[in-house]
């Protein structure tokens, strides 16, 4: 029983990382109403930037991580204002094709710059530090930090998007952009602000992922798939549901891996499919 409890705890903490992966996509799909196919690759790009800041420039990991956040926000703002906004003004298919092209460019660009080798960022030993709970159960300090970060991000996004004037404006332009223009809202600027929030989540998830686990230029597709499954399980617009969805996928992968390592990823996909068929609107959809 202690071993089973340990697996549940470790999987739940992993679910925190999955939730951060999915938060940016939850904003794109649930609030801005478009699917960013390049979301996973943008996360990986942030991981490689973290690697550059720590290894090439020699910055301590905390400082490098802090620098990633404004960089991610600026990147999201520029992508929306300079690229996504023009595509979205044409049709929904156009922006999917644009983000798919961006995904291909990012993967090949990272491959050309960094090579195909698997990388990982060293953060001064925090990735190896652990905290003893009871019995034979120990939890890593880094997974705890990541889970706490997920909770803080979710609480902040909930407060910003659903309980502030800025959040009302962002959701208004996503639901009815023409009506928003008629009442004087600056649609392009507000959409760019929302994508800056997405960029922040991508920077946070990419920076934390680079310390916790290995990554390479082709890792974006798997991150996008996890994020997409978590968002669908959560239900559109539900950020706390994203955390629950992340934990569910992580638990399924953990118990699948306990049966056979080959079943680890497959178990997550099977659980997602079963829950999706049972509740296609998601577990906690917002109206």
PDB file of N, CA, C and O in Angstrom, residues 208-257:
ATOM      1  N   UNK A 208      10.563  24.981 -16.569  1.00  0.00           N
ATOM      2  CA  UNK A 208      10.488  23.924 -15.560  1.00  0.00           C
ATOM      3  C   UNK A 208      10.725  22.545 -16.173  1.00  0.00           C
ATOM      4  O   UNK A 208      11.377  21.698 -15.571  1.00  0.00           O
ATOM      5  N   UNK A 209      10.190  22.324 -17.380  1.00  0.00           N
ATOM      6  CA  UNK A 209      10.408  21.047 -18.051  1.00  0.00           C
ATOM      7  C   UNK A 209      11.885  20.795 -18.316  1.00  0.00           C
ATOM      8  O   UNK A 209      12.370  19.668 -18.199  1.00  0.00           O
ATOM      9  N   UNK A 210      12.608  21.856 -18.666  1.00  0.00           N
ATOM     10  CA  UNK A 210      14.022  21.691 -19.016  1.00  0.00           C
ATOM     11  C   UNK A 210      14.844  21.212 -17.826  1.00  0.00           C
ATOM     12  O   UNK A 210      15.881  20.578 -18.000  1.00  0.00           O
ATOM     13  N   UNK A 211      14.374  21.506 -16.611  1.00  0.00           N
ATOM     14  CA  UNK A 211      15.087  21.074 -15.404  1.00  0.00           C
ATOM     15  C   UNK A 211      14.654  19.678 -14.976  1.00  0.00           C
ATOM     16  O   UNK A 211      15.469  18.869 -14.521  1.00  0.00           O
ATOM     17  N   UNK A 212      13.360  19.384 -15.137  1.00  0.00           N
ATOM     18  CA  UNK A 212      12.827  18.121 -14.629  1.00  0.00           C
ATOM     19  C   UNK A 212      13.135  16.945 -15.540  1.00  0.00           C
ATOM     20  O   UNK A 212      13.474  15.852 -15.083  1.00  0.00           O
ATOM     21  N   UNK A 213      13.028  17.137 -16.852  1.00  0.00           N
ATOM     22  CA  UNK A 213      13.118  15.995 -17.757  1.00  0.00           C
ATOM     23  C   UNK A 213      13.912  16.345 -19.002  1.00  0.00           C
ATOM     24  O   UNK A 213      14.221  17.515 -19.252  1.00  0.00           O
ATOM     25  N   UNK A 214      14.240  15.335 -19.787  1.00  0.00           N
ATOM     26  CA  UNK A 214      14.988  15.534 -21.023  1.00  0.00           C
ATOM     27  C   UNK A 214      14.081  16.096 -22.119  1.00  0.00           C
ATOM     28  O   UNK A 214      12.864  15.905 -22.098  1.00  0.00           O
ATOM     29  N   UNK A 215      14.690  16.744 -23.081  1.00  0.00           N
ATOM     30  CA  UNK A 215      13.939  17.281 -24.216  1.00  0.00           C
ATOM     31  C   UNK A 215      14.855  17.334 -25.438  1.00  0.00           C
ATOM     32  O   UNK A 215      16.088  17.307 -25.319  1.00  0.00           O
ATOM     33  N   UNK A 216      14.262  17.368 -26.608  1.00  0.00           N
ATOM     34  CA  UNK A 216      14.989  17.493 -27.873  1.00  0.00           C
ATOM     35  C   UNK A 216      14.101  18.247 -28.850  1.00  0.00           C
ATOM     36  O   UNK A 216      12.929  18.516 -28.548  1.00  0.00           O
ATOM     37  N   UNK A 217      14.595  18.615 -30.035  1.00  0.00           N
ATOM     38  CA  UNK A 217      13.785  19.430 -30.956  1.00  0.00           C
ATOM     39  C   UNK A 217      12.470  18.805 -31.394  1.00  0.00           C
ATOM     40  O   UNK A 217      11.557  19.528 -31.809  1.00  0.00           O
ATOM     41  N   UNK A 218      12.348  17.494 -31.302  1.00  0.00           N
ATOM     42  CA  UNK A 218      11.110  16.834 -31.735  1.00  0.00           C
ATOM     43  C   UNK A 218      10.139  16.586 -30.578  1.00  0.00           C
ATOM     44  O   UNK A 218       9.117  15.912 -30.769  1.00  0.00           O
ATOM     45  N   UNK A 219      10.434  17.114 -29.393  1.00  0.00           N
ATOM     46  CA  UNK A 219       9.590  16.859 -28.214  1.00  0.00           C
ATOM     47  C   UNK A 219       8.274  17.612 -28.241  1.00  0.00           C
ATOM     48  O   UNK A 219       7.366  17.299 -27.474  1.00  0.00           O
ATOM     49  N   UNK A 220       8.142  18.605 -29.095  1.00  0.00           N
ATOM     50  CA  UNK A 220       6.960  19.449 -29.081  1.00  0.00           C
ATOM     51  C   UNK A 220       5.669  18.708 -29.364  1.00  0.00           C
ATOM     52  O   UNK A 220       4.630  19.011 -28.774  1.00  0.00           O
ATOM     53  N   UNK A 221       5.723  17.730 -30.261  1.00  0.00           N
ATOM     54  CA  UNK A 221       4.496  17.014 -30.625  1.00  0.00           C
ATOM     55  C   UNK A 221       3.900  16.276 -29.435  1.00  0.00           C
ATOM     56  O   UNK A 221       2.682  16.295 -29.225  1.00  0.00           O
ATOM     57  N   UNK A 222       4.745  15.624 -28.643  1.00  0.00           N
ATOM     58  CA  UNK A 222       4.237  14.895 -27.473  1.00  0.00           C
ATOM     59  C   UNK A 222       3.694  15.859 -26.428  1.00  0.00           C
ATOM     60  O   UNK A 222       2.678  15.569 -25.773  1.00  0.00           O
ATOM     61  N   UNK A 223       4.318  17.022 -26.262  1.00  0.00           N
ATOM     62  CA  UNK A 223       3.814  18.015 -25.310  1.00  0.00           C
ATOM     63  C   UNK A 223       2.473  18.574 -25.768  1.00  0.00           C
ATOM     64  O   UNK A 223       1.565  18.780 -24.962  1.00  0.00           O
ATOM     65  N   UNK A 224       2.335  18.795 -27.077  1.00  0.00           N
ATOM     66  CA  UNK A 224       1.067  19.286 -27.610  1.00  0.00           C
ATOM     67  C   UNK A 224      -0.037  18.266 -27.399  1.00  0.00           C
ATOM     68  O   UNK A 224      -1.163  18.629 -27.017  1.00  0.00           O
ATOM     69  N   UNK A 225       0.264  16.991 -27.618  1.00  0.00           N
ATOM     70  CA  UNK A 225      -0.742  15.947 -27.456  1.00  0.00           C
ATOM     71  C   UNK A 225      -1.211  15.858 -26.003  1.00  0.00           C
ATOM     72  O   UNK A 225      -2.420  15.762 -25.733  1.00  0.00           O
ATOM     73  N   UNK A 226      -0.265  15.900 -25.073  1.00  0.00           N
ATOM     74  CA  UNK A 226      -0.630  15.883 -23.657  1.00  0.00           C
ATOM     75  C   UNK A 226      -1.494  17.095 -23.316  1.00  0.00           C
ATOM     76  O   UNK A 226      -2.536  16.986 -22.656  1.00  0.00           O
ATOM     77  N   UNK A 227      -1.065  18.276 -23.769  1.00  0.00           N
ATOM     78  CA  UNK A 227      -1.811  19.499 -23.479  1.00  0.00           C
ATOM     79  C   UNK A 227      -3.225  19.432 -24.055  1.00  0.00           C
ATOM     80  O   UNK A 227      -4.199  19.820 -23.397  1.00  0.00           O
ATOM     81  N   UNK A 228      -3.344  18.920 -25.274  1.00  0.00           N
ATOM     82  CA  UNK A 228      -4.651  18.837 -25.919  1.00  0.00           C
ATOM     83  C   UNK A 228      -5.572  17.892 -25.152  1.00  0.00           C
ATOM     84  O   UNK A 228      -6.750  18.202 -24.919  1.00  0.00           O
ATOM     85  N   UNK A 229      -5.066  16.739 -24.753  1.00  0.00           N
ATOM     86  CA  UNK A 229      -5.877  15.785 -24.003  1.00  0.00           C
ATOM     87  C   UNK A 229      -6.317  16.363 -22.670  1.00  0.00           C
ATOM     88  O   UNK A 229      -7.473  16.184 -22.250  1.00  0.00           O
ATOM     89  N   UNK A 230      -5.423  17.054 -21.995  1.00  0.00           N
ATOM     90  CA  UNK A 230      -5.753  17.654 -20.694  1.00  0.00           C
ATOM     91  C   UNK A 230      -6.834  18.717 -20.854  1.00  0.00           C
ATOM     92  O   UNK A 230      -7.793  18.782 -20.060  1.00  0.00           O
ATOM     93  N   UNK A 231      -6.714  19.569 -21.889  1.00  0.00           N
ATOM     94  CA  UNK A 231      -7.696  20.632 -22.109  1.00  0.00           C
ATOM     95  C   UNK A 231      -9.064  20.044 -22.432  1.00  0.00           C
ATOM     96  O   UNK A 231     -10.092  20.512 -21.923  1.00  0.00           O
ATOM     97  N   UNK A 232      -9.103  19.012 -23.267  1.00  0.00           N
ATOM     98  CA  UNK A 232     -10.381  18.392 -23.629  1.00  0.00           C
ATOM     99  C   UNK A 232     -11.020  17.737 -22.405  1.00  0.00           C
ATOM    100  O   UNK A 232     -12.231  17.843 -22.188  1.00  0.00           O
ATOM    101  N   UNK A 233     -10.221  17.060 -21.592  1.00  0.00           N
ATOM    102  CA  UNK A 233     -10.757  16.449 -20.372  1.00  0.00           C
ATOM    103  C   UNK A 233     -11.295  17.503 -19.414  1.00  0.00           C
ATOM    104  O   UNK A 233     -12.329  17.301 -18.763  1.00  0.00           O
ATOM    105  N   UNK A 234     -10.598  18.623 -19.311  1.00  0.00           N
ATOM    106  CA  UNK A 234     -10.998  19.665 -18.368  1.00  0.00           C
ATOM    107  C   UNK A 234     -12.327  20.290 -18.755  1.00  0.00           C
ATOM    108  O   UNK A 234     -13.178  20.557 -17.902  1.00  0.00           O
ATOM    109  N   UNK A 235     -12.542  20.506 -20.047  1.00  0.00           N
ATOM    110  CA  UNK A 235     -13.690  21.277 -20.503  1.00  0.00           C
ATOM    111  C   UNK A 235     -13.250  22.694 -20.810  1.00  0.00           C
ATOM    112  O   UNK A 235     -12.410  23.260 -20.106  1.00  0.00           O
ATOM    113  N   UNK A 236     -13.795  23.273 -21.872  1.00  0.00           N
ATOM    114  CA  UNK A 236     -13.330  24.579 -22.327  1.00  0.00           C
ATOM    115  C   UNK A 236     -13.558  25.659 -21.273  1.00  0.00           C
ATOM    116  O   UNK A 236     -14.650  25.774 -20.712  1.00  0.00           O
ATOM    117  N   UNK A 237     -12.498  26.427 -21.020  1.00  0.00           N
ATOM    118  CA  UNK A 237     -12.592  27.545 -20.093  1.00  0.00           C
ATOM    119  C   UNK A 237     -12.347  27.214 -18.639  1.00  0.00           C
ATOM    120  O   UNK A 237     -12.355  28.108 -17.800  1.00  0.00           O
ATOM    121  N   UNK A 238     -12.128  25.933 -18.316  1.00  0.00           N
ATOM    122  CA  UNK A 238     -11.941  25.540 -16.920  1.00  0.00           C
ATOM    123  C   UNK A 238     -10.459  25.360 -16.621  1.00  0.00           C
ATOM    124  O   UNK A 238      -9.844  24.403 -17.090  1.00  0.00           O
ATOM    125  N   UNK A 239      -9.890  26.258 -15.822  1.00  0.00           N
ATOM    126  CA  UNK A 239      -8.459  26.167 -15.523  1.00  0.00           C
ATOM    127  C   UNK A 239      -8.173  25.199 -14.384  1.00  0.00           C
ATOM    128  O   UNK A 239      -7.188  24.467 -14.425  1.00  0.00           O
ATOM    129  N   UNK A 240      -9.016  25.174 -13.347  1.00  0.00           N
ATOM    130  CA  UNK A 240      -8.817  24.180 -12.294  1.00  0.00           C
ATOM    131  C   UNK A 240      -9.090  22.784 -12.846  1.00  0.00           C
ATOM    132  O   UNK A 240      -8.483  21.802 -12.413  1.00  0.00           O
ATOM    133  N   UNK A 241      -9.984  22.685 -13.817  1.00  0.00           N
ATOM    134  CA  UNK A 241     -10.206  21.410 -14.480  1.00  0.00           C
ATOM    135  C   UNK A 241      -8.981  20.931 -15.211  1.00  0.00           C
ATOM    136  O   UNK A 241      -8.750  19.721 -15.349  1.00  0.00           O
ATOM    137  N   UNK A 242      -8.150  21.874 -15.692  1.00  0.00           N
ATOM    138  CA  UNK A 242      -6.894  21.525 -16.355  1.00  0.00           C
ATOM    139  C   UNK A 242      -5.973  20.783 -15.388  1.00  0.00           C
ATOM    140  O   UNK A 242      -5.312  19.805 -15.762  1.00  0.00           O
ATOM    141  N   UNK A 243      -5.934  21.247 -14.142  1.00  0.00           N
ATOM    142  CA  UNK A 243      -5.110  20.564 -13.141  1.00  0.00           C
ATOM    143  C   UNK A 243      -5.613  19.149 -12.898  1.00  0.00           C
ATOM    144  O   UNK A 243      -4.819  18.193 -12.841  1.00  0.00           O
ATOM    145  N   UNK A 244      -6.922  18.989 -12.785  1.00  0.00           N
ATOM    146  CA  UNK A 244      -7.498  17.655 -12.589  1.00  0.00           C
ATOM    147  C   UNK A 244      -7.204  16.771 -13.798  1.00  0.00           C
ATOM    148  O   UNK A 244      -6.825  15.602 -13.657  1.00  0.00           O
ATOM    149  N   UNK A 245      -7.370  17.325 -14.998  1.00  0.00           N
ATOM    150  CA  UNK A 245      -7.084  16.567 -16.206  1.00  0.00           C
ATOM    151  C   UNK A 245      -5.633  16.138 -16.292  1.00  0.00           C
ATOM    152  O   UNK A 245      -5.321  15.008 -16.694  1.00  0.00           O
ATOM    153  N   UNK A 246      -4.724  17.032 -15.898  1.00  0.00           N
ATOM    154  CA  UNK A 246      -3.310  16.682 -15.897  1.00  0.00           C
ATOM    155  C   UNK A 246      -3.001  15.551 -14.942  1.00  0.00           C
ATOM    156  O   UNK A 246      -2.227  14.635 -15.254  1.00  0.00           O
ATOM    157  N   UNK A 247      -3.618  15.586 -13.768  1.00  0.00           N
ATOM    158  CA  UNK A 247      -3.406  14.520 -12.779  1.00  0.00           C
ATOM    159  C   UNK A 247      -3.969  13.201 -13.292  1.00  0.00           C
ATOM    160  O   UNK A 247      -3.351  12.133 -13.117  1.00  0.00           O
ATOM    161  N   UNK A 248      -5.134  13.234 -13.935  1.00  0.00           N
ATOM    162  CA  UNK A 248      -5.732  12.009 -14.461  1.00  0.00           C
ATOM    163  C   UNK A 248      -4.833  11.364 -15.511  1.00  0.00           C
ATOM    164  O   UNK A 248      -4.580  10.147 -15.482  1.00  0.00           O
ATOM    165  N   UNK A 249      -4.326  12.161 -16.441  1.00  0.00           N
ATOM    166  CA  UNK A 249      -3.444  11.621 -17.476  1.00  0.00           C
ATOM    167  C   UNK A 249      -2.162  11.069 -16.854  1.00  0.00           C
ATOM    168  O   UNK A 249      -1.685   9.983 -17.223  1.00  0.00           O
ATOM    169  N   UNK A 250      -1.597  11.790 -15.887  1.00  0.00           N
ATOM    170  CA  UNK A 250      -0.364  11.333 -15.241  1.00  0.00           C
ATOM    171  C   UNK A 250      -0.600  10.042 -14.460  1.00  0.00           C
ATOM    172  O   UNK A 250       0.237   9.129 -14.480  1.00  0.00           O
ATOM    173  N   UNK A 251      -1.744   9.933 -13.771  1.00  0.00           N
ATOM    174  CA  UNK A 251      -2.064   8.701 -13.040  1.00  0.00           C
ATOM    175  C   UNK A 251      -2.220   7.527 -13.992  1.00  0.00           C
ATOM    176  O   UNK A 251      -1.726   6.421 -13.731  1.00  0.00           O
ATOM    177  N   UNK A 252      -2.903   7.752 -15.110  1.00  0.00           N
ATOM    178  CA  UNK A 252      -3.088   6.680 -16.086  1.00  0.00           C
ATOM    179  C   UNK A 252      -1.743   6.211 -16.636  1.00  0.00           C
ATOM    180  O   UNK A 252      -1.494   5.002 -16.772  1.00  0.00           O
ATOM    181  N   UNK A 253      -0.859   7.151 -16.944  1.00  0.00           N
ATOM    182  CA  UNK A 253       0.461   6.780 -17.457  1.00  0.00           C
ATOM    183  C   UNK A 253       1.259   6.022 -16.403  1.00  0.00           C
ATOM    184  O   UNK A 253       1.939   5.041 -16.715  1.00  0.00           O
ATOM    185  N   UNK A 254       1.170   6.459 -15.154  1.00  0.00           N
ATOM    186  CA  UNK A 254       1.932   5.810 -14.082  1.00  0.00           C
ATOM    187  C   UNK A 254       1.473   4.378 -13.874  1.00  0.00           C
ATOM    188  O   UNK A 254       2.295   3.450 -13.797  1.00  0.00           O
ATOM    189  N   UNK A 255       0.166   4.167 -13.779  1.00  0.00           N
ATOM    190  CA  UNK A 255      -0.336   2.807 -13.549  1.00  0.00           C
ATOM    191  C   UNK A 255      -0.142   1.934 -14.790  1.00  0.00           C
ATOM    192  O   UNK A 255       0.090   0.732 -14.666  1.00  0.00           O
ATOM    193  N   UNK A 256      -0.204   2.532 -15.977  1.00  0.00           N
ATOM    194  CA  UNK A 256       0.111   1.773 -17.187  1.00  0.00           C
ATOM    195  C   UNK A 256       1.553   1.326 -17.201  1.00  0.00           C
ATOM    196  O   UNK A 256       1.868   0.187 -17.577  1.00  0.00           O
ATOM    197  N   UNK A 257       2.456   2.216 -16.753  1.00  0.00           N
ATOM    198  CA  UNK A 257       3.867   1.863 -16.682  1.00  0.00           C
ATOM    199  C   UNK A 257       4.152   0.805 -15.638  1.00  0.00           C
ATOM    200  O   UNK A 257       5.112   0.039 -15.764  1.00  0.00           O
TER     201      UNK A 257
END
